[in-house]
Coordinates of C-alpha atoms in Angstrom, one line a residue:
Chain A
M175 CA -10.6 -19.5 28.3
I176 CA -10.4 -18.0 24.8
A177 CA -13.6 -16.3 23.6
L178 CA -14.3 -17.0 19.9
D179 CA -16.9 -15.3 17.7
A180 CA -18.4 -18.2 15.7
M181 CA -20.3 -16.0 13.3
G182 CA -17.5 -13.6 12.1
G183 CA -15.9 -13.9 8.6
D184 CA -16.8 -15.1 5.1
Y185 CA -16.8 -18.8 6.1
A186 CA -18.6 -18.6 9.4
P187 CA -19.7 -20.6 11.2
D188 CA -18.4 -23.8 9.7
E189 CA -14.7 -22.9 9.4
I190 CA -14.7 -21.1 12.7
I191 CA -16.2 -24.2 14.4
K192 CA -13.7 -26.5 12.7
G193 CA -10.8 -24.4 13.9
A194 CA -12.1 -24.4 17.4
L195 CA -12.7 -28.1 17.3
R196 CA -9.1 -28.7 16.2
C197 CA -7.8 -26.7 19.2
V198 CA -9.9 -28.2 21.9
K199 CA -9.1 -31.7 20.6
A200 CA -5.4 -31.4 19.7
H201 CA -4.3 -28.8 22.3
R202 CA -7.0 -29.3 25.0
M203 CA -7.5 -25.5 24.9
K204 CA -10.5 -24.1 26.6
V205 CA -12.7 -22.3 24.0
A206 CA -15.9 -20.4 24.5
L207 CA -17.9 -20.2 21.2
F208 CA -20.4 -17.4 20.7
G209 CA -23.3 -17.7 18.2
P210 CA -26.9 -18.9 17.8
Q211 CA -26.8 -21.9 20.1
E212 CA -29.1 -24.3 18.2
E213 CA -27.3 -23.7 14.9
L214 CA -23.9 -24.2 16.6
E215 CA -25.0 -27.4 18.2
R216 CA -26.4 -28.8 14.9
R217 CA -23.2 -28.0 13.1
L218 CA -21.0 -29.4 15.8
D219 CA -23.1 -32.6 15.8
Q220 CA -22.5 -32.9 12.1
L221 CA -18.7 -32.3 12.5
D222 CA -18.0 -34.4 15.6
V223 CA -20.7 -36.1 17.6
Q224 CA -18.3 -36.3 20.6
W225 CA -17.8 -32.5 20.7
R226 CA -19.3 -32.3 24.2
D227 CA -16.4 -34.3 25.6
Y228 CA -13.9 -31.5 24.8
P229 CA -13.4 -28.2 26.7
L230 CA -15.7 -26.4 24.3
I231 CA -18.4 -24.1 25.8
L232 CA -21.3 -22.6 23.8
H233 CA -22.8 -19.2 24.6
D234 CA -26.1 -18.3 22.9
A235 CA -25.8 -15.1 20.8
P236 CA -28.6 -15.0 18.3
D237 CA -27.8 -11.7 16.5
I238 CA -25.2 -11.3 13.8
I239 CA -23.2 -8.2 12.8
G240 CA -22.5 -8.3 9.1
M241 CA -19.3 -7.1 7.3
G242 CA -21.3 -4.2 5.8
D243 CA -22.9 -3.0 9.0
E244 CA -22.0 0.5 10.3
P245 CA -19.7 -0.5 13.3
V246 CA -20.8 1.8 16.1
D247 CA -24.5 1.5 15.3
A248 CA -24.3 -2.3 15.0
V249 CA -22.5 -2.7 18.3
K250 CA -24.9 -0.4 20.1
K251 CA -28.0 -2.1 18.7
K252 CA -27.0 -5.7 18.4
I253 CA -26.0 -6.3 22.0
N254 CA -26.9 -10.0 21.6
S255 CA -24.6 -10.5 18.6
S256 CA -21.9 -13.1 18.7
L257 CA -19.3 -10.3 18.1
V258 CA -20.4 -8.1 21.0
K259 CA -20.8 -11.1 23.4
T260 CA -17.4 -12.4 22.5
I261 CA -15.8 -9.1 23.4
T262 CA -17.9 -8.6 26.5
S263 CA -16.8 -12.0 27.9
V264 CA -13.2 -10.5 28.0
A265 CA -14.4 -7.3 29.5
N266 CA -16.0 -9.1 32.4
N267 CA -13.1 -11.5 32.9
T268 CA -14.9 -14.6 31.8
S269 CA -12.4 -15.1 29.1
S270 CA -8.8 -13.9 28.8
V271 CA -8.5 -13.1 25.1
A272 CA -11.2 -12.5 22.4
I273 CA -11.0 -13.5 18.8
S274 CA -13.2 -12.4 15.9
A275 CA -13.0 -12.7 12.1
G276 CA -16.0 -10.4 11.7
N277 CA -16.4 -6.7 11.0
S278 CA -13.1 -5.3 12.3
G279 CA -14.6 -1.8 12.9
A280 CA -17.3 -3.4 15.0
V281 CA -14.8 -5.5 16.9
M282 CA -12.9 -2.2 17.7
A283 CA -16.0 -0.4 18.7
A284 CA -17.1 -3.2 21.0
A285 CA -13.7 -3.4 22.5
L286 CA -13.7 0.4 23.2
F287 CA -17.1 0.4 24.7
S288 CA -16.8 -2.6 26.9
I289 CA -13.1 -3.0 27.6
G290 CA -11.9 0.6 27.4
R291 CA -8.8 2.4 26.4
T292 CA -5.3 2.1 27.7
E293 CA -4.3 5.3 29.6
G294 CA -2.6 7.9 27.3
I295 CA -3.9 6.3 24.1
D296 CA -6.7 8.2 22.4
R297 CA -7.5 5.6 19.7
P298 CA -6.5 1.9 19.4
A299 CA -4.5 0.4 16.5
L300 CA -4.3 -3.0 14.9
V301 CA -0.8 -4.4 15.0
G302 CA 0.7 -7.2 13.0
L303 CA 4.0 -8.6 11.8
L304 CA 5.1 -8.1 8.3
P305 CA 7.7 -10.6 7.0
A306 CA 11.2 -9.1 6.1
F307 CA 14.7 -10.3 5.4
Q308 CA 16.1 -10.6 8.9
H309 CA 13.1 -10.7 11.2
P310 CA 9.4 -9.7 11.0
V311 CA 8.6 -6.0 11.4
V312 CA 5.9 -4.7 13.7
C313 CA 3.4 -2.7 11.6
L314 CA 0.5 -0.5 12.9
D315 CA -2.2 0.6 12.3
L316 CA -3.4 -2.1 9.9
G317 CA -6.9 -0.9 9.6
A318 CA -8.5 0.1 12.9
I319 CA -8.6 3.9 12.3
T320 CA -8.9 5.1 8.8
D321 CA -8.9 8.8 9.7
C322 CA -6.2 9.7 12.3
R323 CA -4.3 12.7 13.6
A324 CA -0.6 13.1 14.0
E325 CA -1.0 12.5 17.8
N326 CA -2.5 9.1 17.0
L327 CA 0.6 8.2 15.0
Y328 CA 2.8 9.4 17.8
Q329 CA 1.0 7.3 20.4
W330 CA 0.9 4.2 18.1
A331 CA 4.7 4.5 17.7
H332 CA 4.9 4.0 21.5
L333 CA 2.5 1.1 21.4
G334 CA 4.5 -0.5 18.6
F335 CA 7.8 0.1 20.4
D336 CA 6.5 -1.7 23.5
Y337 CA 5.0 -4.5 21.4
A338 CA 8.2 -5.0 19.5
K339 CA 10.2 -5.2 22.7
K340 CA 7.9 -8.0 23.9
I341 CA 7.3 -9.9 20.7
L342 CA 10.6 -9.5 18.9
G343 CA 12.7 -9.4 22.1
I344 CA 14.6 -6.3 21.0
D345 CA 15.9 -4.0 23.7
R346 CA 15.3 -0.7 21.9
P347 CA 13.4 -1.3 18.7
T348 CA 13.8 1.5 16.1
V349 CA 10.7 3.2 14.8
G350 CA 10.0 4.4 11.2
L351 CA 7.2 6.5 9.8
L352 CA 5.7 5.1 6.5
S353 CA 5.9 7.8 3.8
N354 CA 6.0 8.4 0.1
G355 CA 9.7 9.1 0.2
E356 CA 12.4 8.9 2.8
E357 CA 13.2 12.7 2.9
S358 CA 11.8 14.6 5.8
T359 CA 10.0 16.9 3.4
K360 CA 7.9 13.9 2.0
G361 CA 4.6 12.9 3.4
S362 CA 1.0 14.1 4.0
L363 CA 0.2 17.0 6.2
I364 CA -0.5 14.5 9.0
T365 CA 2.7 12.5 8.6
K366 CA 4.8 15.6 8.5
E367 CA 3.4 16.7 11.8
A368 CA 3.9 13.2 13.2
F369 CA 7.5 13.4 12.0
R370 CA 8.1 16.5 14.1
L371 CA 6.4 14.9 17.2
L372 CA 8.5 11.7 16.8
Q373 CA 11.7 13.7 16.4
Q374 CA 11.1 15.3 19.8
S375 CA 10.2 12.0 21.4
P376 CA 12.6 9.7 23.4
L377 CA 11.9 6.9 20.9
P378 CA 14.7 5.7 18.6
F379 CA 13.0 7.3 15.6
I380 CA 14.8 6.8 12.3
G381 CA 12.5 9.0 10.1
N382 CA 10.4 8.3 7.1
I383 CA 10.6 4.9 5.5
E384 CA 9.3 3.4 2.3
P385 CA 7.9 -0.1 1.7
L386 CA 11.3 -1.4 0.4
H387 CA 12.9 -0.3 3.6
I388 CA 10.4 -2.4 5.6
I389 CA 11.5 -5.7 4.0
Q390 CA 15.1 -4.5 4.4
N391 CA 14.6 -4.2 8.2
R392 CA 15.6 -0.6 8.3
A393 CA 13.2 -0.2 11.3
D394 CA 11.7 -2.7 13.8
V395 CA 8.4 -0.8 14.0
V396 CA 6.5 0.9 11.2
V397 CA 3.8 3.4 11.9
T398 CA 1.1 4.6 9.5
N399 CA -2.6 5.4 9.4
G400 CA -5.2 2.5 9.2
F401 CA -6.2 3.2 5.7
T402 CA -2.7 3.1 4.2
G403 CA -1.6 0.3 6.6
N404 CA -4.5 -1.9 5.4
I405 CA -3.6 -1.3 1.8
L406 CA 0.1 -2.0 2.6
L407 CA -0.7 -5.4 4.2
K408 CA -3.2 -6.4 1.5
T409 CA -0.9 -5.3 -1.4
Y410 CA 1.8 -7.4 0.2
E411 CA -0.5 -10.4 0.3
A412 CA -1.9 -9.8 -3.2
T413 CA 1.5 -9.5 -4.7
V414 CA 2.8 -12.6 -3.1
S415 CA -0.2 -14.5 -4.5
F416 CA 0.4 -12.9 -7.9
C417 CA 4.0 -14.0 -7.9
C418 CA 3.1 -17.5 -6.7
S419 CA 0.6 -17.9 -9.5
F420 CA 3.4 -18.0 -12.0
L421 CA 5.5 -20.6 -10.1
P422 CA 5.5 -24.4 -10.0
Q423 CA 4.2 -26.0 -6.8
D424 CA 7.6 -26.5 -5.0
M425 CA 8.6 -22.8 -5.6
R426 CA 5.2 -21.6 -4.6
E427 CA 5.5 -23.5 -1.2
L428 CA 9.0 -22.0 -0.8
I429 CA 7.7 -18.5 -1.3
L430 CA 4.7 -18.9 1.0
K431 CA 7.0 -20.3 3.6
R432 CA 9.6 -17.5 3.3
T433 CA 7.0 -14.7 3.1
A434 CA 5.3 -16.4 6.1
L435 CA 1.8 -16.0 4.7
D436 CA 1.1 -19.6 5.7
R437 CA 1.6 -18.6 9.3
Q438 CA -0.9 -15.7 9.4
S439 CA -3.1 -15.7 12.4
G440 CA -4.5 -12.3 13.0
A441 CA -3.7 -8.8 14.1
V442 CA -3.8 -7.7 17.8
L443 CA -5.8 -4.6 18.8
L444 CA -3.5 -2.5 20.9
G445 CA -4.5 0.5 23.0
I446 CA -7.3 -1.2 24.9
K447 CA -6.9 -2.8 28.4
K448 CA -7.4 -6.4 27.4
P449 CA -6.1 -8.4 24.3
V450 CA -8.4 -8.8 21.3
L451 CA -7.4 -10.6 18.1
V452 CA -8.9 -9.5 14.8
V453 CA -8.7 -12.2 12.1
H454 CA -9.0 -11.6 8.4
G455 CA -12.5 -12.1 7.1
N456 CA -11.5 -14.9 4.7
A457 CA -10.2 -17.1 7.5
H458 CA -10.4 -20.9 7.1
A459 CA -10.1 -23.4 10.0
D460 CA -6.3 -23.4 9.9
V461 CA -6.1 -19.6 10.4
I462 CA -8.6 -19.8 13.3
E463 CA -6.5 -22.6 14.8
R464 CA -3.4 -20.4 14.6
A465 CA -5.3 -17.4 16.0
L466 CA -6.4 -19.5 19.0
L467 CA -2.7 -20.6 19.6
L468 CA -1.6 -17.0 19.4
A469 CA -4.3 -16.0 21.8
Q470 CA -3.2 -18.7 24.2
K471 CA 0.4 -17.4 23.9
I472 CA -0.7 -13.8 24.6
S473 CA -2.9 -14.8 27.5
L474 CA 0.1 -16.6 29.1
Q475 CA 2.4 -13.6 29.0
Chain B
M42 CA 12.0 16.7 -29.5
I43 CA 11.9 15.1 -26.0
A44 CA 13.1 17.3 -23.2
L45 CA 15.1 15.3 -20.6
D46 CA 16.3 16.5 -17.1
A47 CA 19.9 15.3 -16.9
M48 CA 20.3 16.1 -13.2
G49 CA 17.2 14.3 -11.8
G50 CA 17.4 11.0 -9.8
D51 CA 19.9 9.1 -7.7
Y52 CA 22.2 8.2 -10.6
A53 CA 22.2 11.5 -12.4
P54 CA 23.8 12.7 -14.6
D55 CA 25.7 9.6 -15.8
E56 CA 22.8 7.1 -16.1
I57 CA 20.5 9.8 -17.6
I58 CA 23.1 10.7 -20.2
K59 CA 23.7 7.0 -21.0
G60 CA 20.0 6.4 -21.5
A61 CA 19.8 9.5 -23.8
L62 CA 22.8 8.4 -25.8
R63 CA 21.3 4.9 -26.4
C64 CA 18.1 6.5 -27.7
V65 CA 19.7 9.1 -30.0
K66 CA 22.1 6.4 -31.3
A67 CA 19.7 3.4 -31.7
H68 CA 16.5 5.1 -32.4
R69 CA 17.7 8.4 -33.9
M70 CA 15.3 10.1 -31.4
K71 CA 15.7 13.8 -30.9
V72 CA 16.6 14.5 -27.3
A73 CA 17.2 17.9 -25.6
L74 CA 19.3 17.4 -22.4
F75 CA 19.1 20.0 -19.6
G76 CA 21.9 20.5 -17.0
P77 CA 25.2 22.3 -16.3
Q78 CA 26.5 22.4 -19.9
E79 CA 30.2 22.0 -19.2
E80 CA 29.7 19.1 -16.9
L81 CA 27.4 17.4 -19.5
E82 CA 29.9 17.9 -22.3
R83 CA 32.7 16.5 -20.2
R84 CA 30.7 13.4 -19.3
L85 CA 29.5 12.9 -22.9
D86 CA 33.1 13.2 -24.2
Q87 CA 34.0 10.4 -21.7
L88 CA 31.1 8.2 -22.8
D89 CA 31.2 8.7 -26.5
V90 CA 33.5 11.2 -28.3
Q91 CA 31.2 11.1 -31.3
W92 CA 28.1 12.3 -29.4
R93 CA 28.0 15.5 -31.4
D94 CA 27.1 13.4 -34.5
Y95 CA 23.7 12.3 -32.9
P96 CA 20.5 14.4 -32.6
L97 CA 21.4 15.4 -29.0
I98 CA 21.1 19.0 -28.0
L99 CA 22.4 20.4 -24.7
H100 CA 20.8 23.3 -22.9
D101 CA 22.7 24.9 -20.1
A102 CA 20.8 24.7 -16.7
P103 CA 23.3 25.3 -13.9
D104 CA 21.0 24.9 -10.9
I105 CA 19.9 21.6 -9.4
I106 CA 16.7 20.8 -7.4
G107 CA 17.4 18.1 -4.9
M108 CA 15.1 15.3 -3.8
G109 CA 14.8 16.9 -0.4
D110 CA 14.0 20.4 -1.6
E111 CA 10.5 21.8 -0.8
P112 CA 8.9 21.6 -4.3
V113 CA 7.1 24.9 -4.7
D114 CA 9.9 27.0 -3.1
A115 CA 12.5 25.2 -5.2
V116 CA 10.7 25.7 -8.5
K117 CA 10.1 29.4 -7.8
K118 CA 13.7 30.1 -6.8
K119 CA 15.7 27.8 -9.0
I120 CA 14.4 29.0 -12.4
N121 CA 17.7 28.0 -14.0
S122 CA 17.5 24.4 -12.7
S123 CA 17.6 21.5 -15.1
L124 CA 14.1 20.4 -13.8
V125 CA 12.4 23.8 -14.4
K126 CA 14.1 24.3 -17.8
T127 CA 13.1 20.8 -19.0
I128 CA 9.4 21.5 -18.2
T129 CA 9.5 25.0 -19.6
S130 CA 10.7 23.7 -22.9
V131 CA 7.4 21.8 -23.2
A132 CA 5.4 24.8 -22.0
N133 CA 6.9 27.0 -24.8
N134 CA 6.5 24.2 -27.4
T135 CA 10.3 23.7 -28.0
S136 CA 9.8 20.1 -26.9
S137 CA 6.7 17.8 -27.1
V138 CA 7.2 15.8 -23.9
A139 CA 9.2 16.4 -20.8
I140 CA 10.9 13.7 -18.7
S141 CA 12.5 13.9 -15.2
A142 CA 13.6 11.4 -12.6
G143 CA 14.0 14.2 -10.1
N144 CA 11.9 15.5 -7.2
S145 CA 8.4 14.5 -8.4
G146 CA 6.7 17.2 -6.3
A147 CA 8.9 19.8 -8.0
V148 CA 8.2 18.4 -11.4
M149 CA 4.5 18.7 -10.7
A150 CA 4.8 22.3 -9.4
A151 CA 6.8 23.3 -12.4
A152 CA 4.3 21.7 -14.8
L153 CA 1.4 23.5 -13.0
F154 CA 3.2 26.9 -13.1
S155 CA 4.5 26.8 -16.7
I156 CA 2.2 24.4 -18.6
G157 CA -1.1 24.8 -16.6
R158 CA -4.0 22.7 -15.7
T159 CA -6.5 20.9 -17.9
E160 CA -9.9 22.6 -17.7
G161 CA -12.1 21.0 -15.0
I162 CA -9.2 19.4 -13.2
D163 CA -8.2 21.1 -9.9
R164 CA -5.1 19.1 -9.2
P165 CA -3.0 16.8 -11.4
A166 CA -2.4 13.1 -10.8
L167 CA 0.4 10.7 -11.6
V168 CA -0.9 7.7 -13.6
G169 CA 0.8 4.4 -14.2
L170 CA 0.0 0.8 -15.2
L171 CA 0.0 -1.9 -12.5
P172 CA 0.4 -5.5 -13.8
A173 CA -2.5 -7.8 -13.3
F174 CA -3.7 -11.2 -14.5
Q175 CA -5.5 -10.3 -17.7
H176 CA -4.1 -6.8 -18.6
P177 CA -2.4 -3.9 -16.8
V178 CA -4.6 -1.7 -14.6
V179 CA -4.6 2.1 -14.8
C180 CA -3.8 3.4 -11.3
L181 CA -3.8 7.0 -10.1
D182 CA -2.7 9.0 -8.2
L183 CA 0.7 7.4 -7.6
G184 CA 2.2 10.2 -5.7
A185 CA 1.4 13.7 -7.1
I186 CA -1.0 14.9 -4.4
T187 CA -0.6 13.4 -0.8
D188 CA -3.5 15.4 0.6
C189 CA -6.6 15.4 -1.6
R190 CA -10.3 16.0 -1.4
A191 CA -13.2 13.8 -2.6
E192 CA -13.6 16.1 -5.6
N193 CA -10.0 15.3 -6.7
L194 CA -10.6 11.6 -6.5
Y195 CA -13.8 12.2 -8.6
Q196 CA -11.9 14.2 -11.2
W197 CA -9.1 11.7 -11.3
A198 CA -11.6 8.9 -12.0
H199 CA -12.5 10.8 -15.2
L200 CA -8.8 11.3 -16.1
G201 CA -8.1 7.6 -15.5
F202 CA -11.2 6.6 -17.6
D203 CA -10.0 8.7 -20.6
Y204 CA -6.4 7.4 -20.2
A205 CA -7.6 3.7 -20.0
K206 CA -9.7 4.2 -23.1
K207 CA -6.6 5.4 -25.0
I208 CA -3.9 3.2 -23.5
L209 CA -5.8 0.0 -22.9
G210 CA -8.1 0.4 -25.9
I211 CA -11.2 -0.4 -23.8
D212 CA -14.4 1.2 -24.9
R213 CA -15.9 1.8 -21.4
P214 CA -13.3 1.1 -18.8
T215 CA -14.7 0.3 -15.3
V216 CA -13.5 2.4 -12.4
G217 CA -12.9 1.2 -8.8
L218 CA -12.1 3.2 -5.7
L219 CA -9.2 1.8 -3.6
S220 CA -10.4 1.1 0.0
N221 CA -9.8 -0.9 3.1
G222 CA -12.7 -3.2 2.3
E223 CA -15.1 -3.7 -0.6
E224 CA -18.3 -2.8 1.3
S225 CA -19.6 0.7 0.7
T226 CA -19.3 1.5 4.4
K227 CA -15.6 1.0 4.3
G228 CA -13.1 3.8 3.7
S229 CA -11.8 7.1 5.0
L230 CA -14.1 10.1 5.3
I231 CA -12.7 11.3 2.0
T232 CA -13.1 8.0 0.1
K233 CA -16.7 7.6 1.4
E234 CA -17.5 11.1 0.0
A235 CA -15.8 10.2 -3.3
F236 CA -17.8 7.0 -3.4
R237 CA -21.1 9.0 -3.3
L238 CA -19.8 11.4 -6.0
L239 CA -18.8 8.5 -8.2
Q240 CA -22.1 6.6 -7.7
Q241 CA -23.9 9.7 -9.1
S242 CA -21.5 10.1 -12.1
P243 CA -21.9 8.7 -15.6
L244 CA -18.8 6.6 -15.2
P245 CA -19.1 2.8 -15.0
F246 CA -18.2 2.8 -11.2
I247 CA -18.0 -0.6 -9.6
G248 CA -17.5 0.6 -6.0
N249 CA -14.7 0.0 -3.5
I250 CA -11.9 -2.4 -4.4
E251 CA -9.0 -3.9 -2.5
P252 CA -5.5 -4.7 -3.7
L253 CA -6.3 -8.3 -4.5
H254 CA -9.1 -7.1 -6.8
I255 CA -6.6 -5.0 -8.8
I256 CA -4.6 -8.0 -9.8
Q257 CA -7.8 -9.9 -10.5
N258 CA -8.8 -7.1 -13.0
R259 CA -12.0 -6.4 -11.2
A260 CA -11.7 -2.8 -12.5
D261 CA -9.8 -1.2 -15.4
V262 CA -9.0 2.0 -13.5
V263 CA -8.2 2.3 -9.8
V264 CA -8.4 5.7 -8.0
T265 CA -6.7 6.6 -4.7
N266 CA -4.9 9.5 -3.0
G267 CA -1.3 10.1 -3.9
F268 CA 0.0 9.0 -0.5
T269 CA -1.7 5.6 -0.5
G270 CA -1.2 5.2 -4.3
N271 CA 2.5 5.7 -3.8
I272 CA 2.6 3.1 -1.0
L273 CA 0.6 0.7 -3.1
L274 CA 3.0 0.9 -6.0
K275 CA 6.1 0.7 -3.9
T276 CA 4.7 -2.2 -1.8
Y277 CA 4.0 -4.1 -5.0
E278 CA 7.6 -3.5 -6.2
A279 CA 9.2 -4.3 -2.8
T280 CA 7.1 -7.5 -2.5
V281 CA 8.1 -8.7 -6.0
S282 CA 11.8 -8.1 -5.1
F283 CA 11.3 -9.9 -1.8
C284 CA 9.7 -13.0 -3.5
C285 CA 12.4 -12.9 -6.2
S286 CA 15.2 -13.0 -3.6
F287 CA 14.2 -16.5 -2.6
L288 CA 14.1 -17.8 -6.2
P289 CA 16.7 -19.2 -8.5
Q290 CA 17.8 -17.1 -11.5
D291 CA 15.4 -18.6 -14.1
M292 CA 12.4 -18.3 -11.9
R293 CA 13.4 -14.8 -10.9
E294 CA 13.5 -13.8 -14.6
L295 CA 10.1 -15.4 -15.1
I296 CA 8.5 -13.4 -12.2
L297 CA 10.1 -10.1 -13.3
K298 CA 8.8 -10.7 -16.8
R299 CA 5.3 -11.7 -15.7
T300 CA 5.0 -8.9 -13.1
A301 CA 6.4 -6.5 -15.8
L302 CA 8.7 -4.7 -13.5
D303 CA 11.4 -5.0 -16.1
R304 CA 9.4 -2.9 -18.4
Q305 CA 8.8 0.1 -16.1
S306 CA 9.4 3.4 -17.6
G307 CA 7.6 6.1 -15.6
A308 CA 4.3 7.6 -14.6
V309 CA 2.5 10.2 -16.7
L310 CA 1.3 13.4 -15.1
L311 CA -2.3 13.8 -16.0
G312 CA -4.4 16.9 -15.6
I313 CA -2.0 19.4 -17.2
K314 CA -2.2 20.6 -20.8
K315 CA 1.0 18.9 -22.1
P316 CA 2.5 15.5 -21.3
V317 CA 5.2 15.1 -18.6
L318 CA 6.8 11.8 -17.6
V319 CA 7.9 11.3 -14.0
V320 CA 10.5 8.6 -13.7
H321 CA 11.4 6.8 -10.4
G322 CA 14.4 8.4 -8.7
N323 CA 16.5 5.2 -8.8
A324 CA 16.3 5.0 -12.6
H325 CA 19.3 3.5 -14.5
A326 CA 20.0 4.0 -18.2
D327 CA 17.6 1.2 -19.3
V328 CA 14.7 2.9 -17.5
I329 CA 15.6 6.3 -19.0
E330 CA 15.7 4.6 -22.5
R331 CA 12.2 3.1 -22.0
A332 CA 10.9 6.4 -20.7
L333 CA 12.2 8.2 -23.8
L334 CA 10.5 5.5 -26.0
L335 CA 7.2 6.0 -24.1
A336 CA 7.5 9.7 -24.4
Q337 CA 8.0 9.3 -28.2
K338 CA 4.8 7.1 -28.3
I339 CA 2.8 9.7 -26.3
S340 CA 4.0 12.5 -28.5
L341 CA 2.9 10.7 -31.7
Q342 CA -0.7 10.2 -30.4

């Protein structure tokens, strides 16, 4: 069973519901949808009167956590929100994976409170795959923790290393530290300290790397803080869109295919005991469908 | 007279010398070249035996500051380096603008020591133009200060505002704060504090903006710290290259033209009393030529 927050994201609940419907119909996937029950039923009736025939379960969650809500406060106060209830259903083993396109800070806070941290990891990180020439590169943190310490970067390098082994199937993935120059003297105070920690670690650390090195596959894993990682990912996406806007339709499709933006599904929150998928707030039904398929894949591992 | 560091960058001194030669020949621009005099003369003789006929002056600077040198140390110790002597020639009014493709941290340190800060500005910032749909966007800091305070971001917003008025010719340019989400609750501790300062300022502050909003021209000026700004710029460049690699020659040229990467020349160090141009380390002769032309434009203002 995959738990899905019906009220998270810019196009909730309609696009979330549509994505869920596609999965339960086409793939017979078991999905638990969290949101205001009556509203969800009304929308589902409009979309497909036969929805009750599919493995789709509704759970009433009348409250909503908005994108602008302060994460920790919202999670503590809105215990009947779709977001909190989605995460809780994984914490109490009712579902195997949770998905939300809502307030990513709140998703993280809820995951920390109800699921709890992996041993040895002080703070979680959002991990995703960035397209590159030879194979995708594991990048973290993509936005979970905006203010981090060198020890967090060090721990995330280990999380990324383990994730790359599993997802990319590489025996000893190399790890790079995102910086404003490849020389060891480049970086912020925090990345310089993380550099020293990583040099002393058993990981195959290759040093500082720049954005161009990521797409050149100089490392299999790239570690950075959540603020810069988020800007990295969104700048990549924005620049692909910018380039595509000047191209004819066939070239645009080629670029979207090669840069794999059409296959985006979500980032996985690492460093907590159970898997949680965080989906971009502007997710339409196709992204939700892919997120559900990724969640199913993760839950089968 | 434009002062040019002949030994800065990955392809120094040959590509720097070639760029300078083109400018003094084609545009009759006065250029002062700093580096080990004998080596420069030997290379110039190889490139063009008639170089002494052009308005090109050599200044002996035997030391070299490398890309990996610790900036402040290097500037203090290597007072006879090409980098320090280039900057000093602007400080003592021998030249009007300085250009270096060398260690950008060292360029900044030398500029601070010998030229000095603009009143009211605690730390300088590198400013550049990022291409966008309607017109280029003024972005800073692109890599001068990797660790900054909220007050620095606030001061840079003013520098960017003044620069945009002059360069973009906009009466009251709008200012955005780069963040990992457009909601006012998003950001690092430092950007949140800067947000509050900017809200209380007389600037036309539009709030947090994300990378996609930059190319959509939601703001005329974008402010961020030097670490993230550097990643933003380099991710933009890397992604354009990545997209171009999948395109046929004609489409590639179209993209390079529209994204204006073919017109790059350098970033300007703001917050010091005289203009200094910092050029990307991988600059070839064409980039040096454009940097010299930009320097001439700035010196005429």
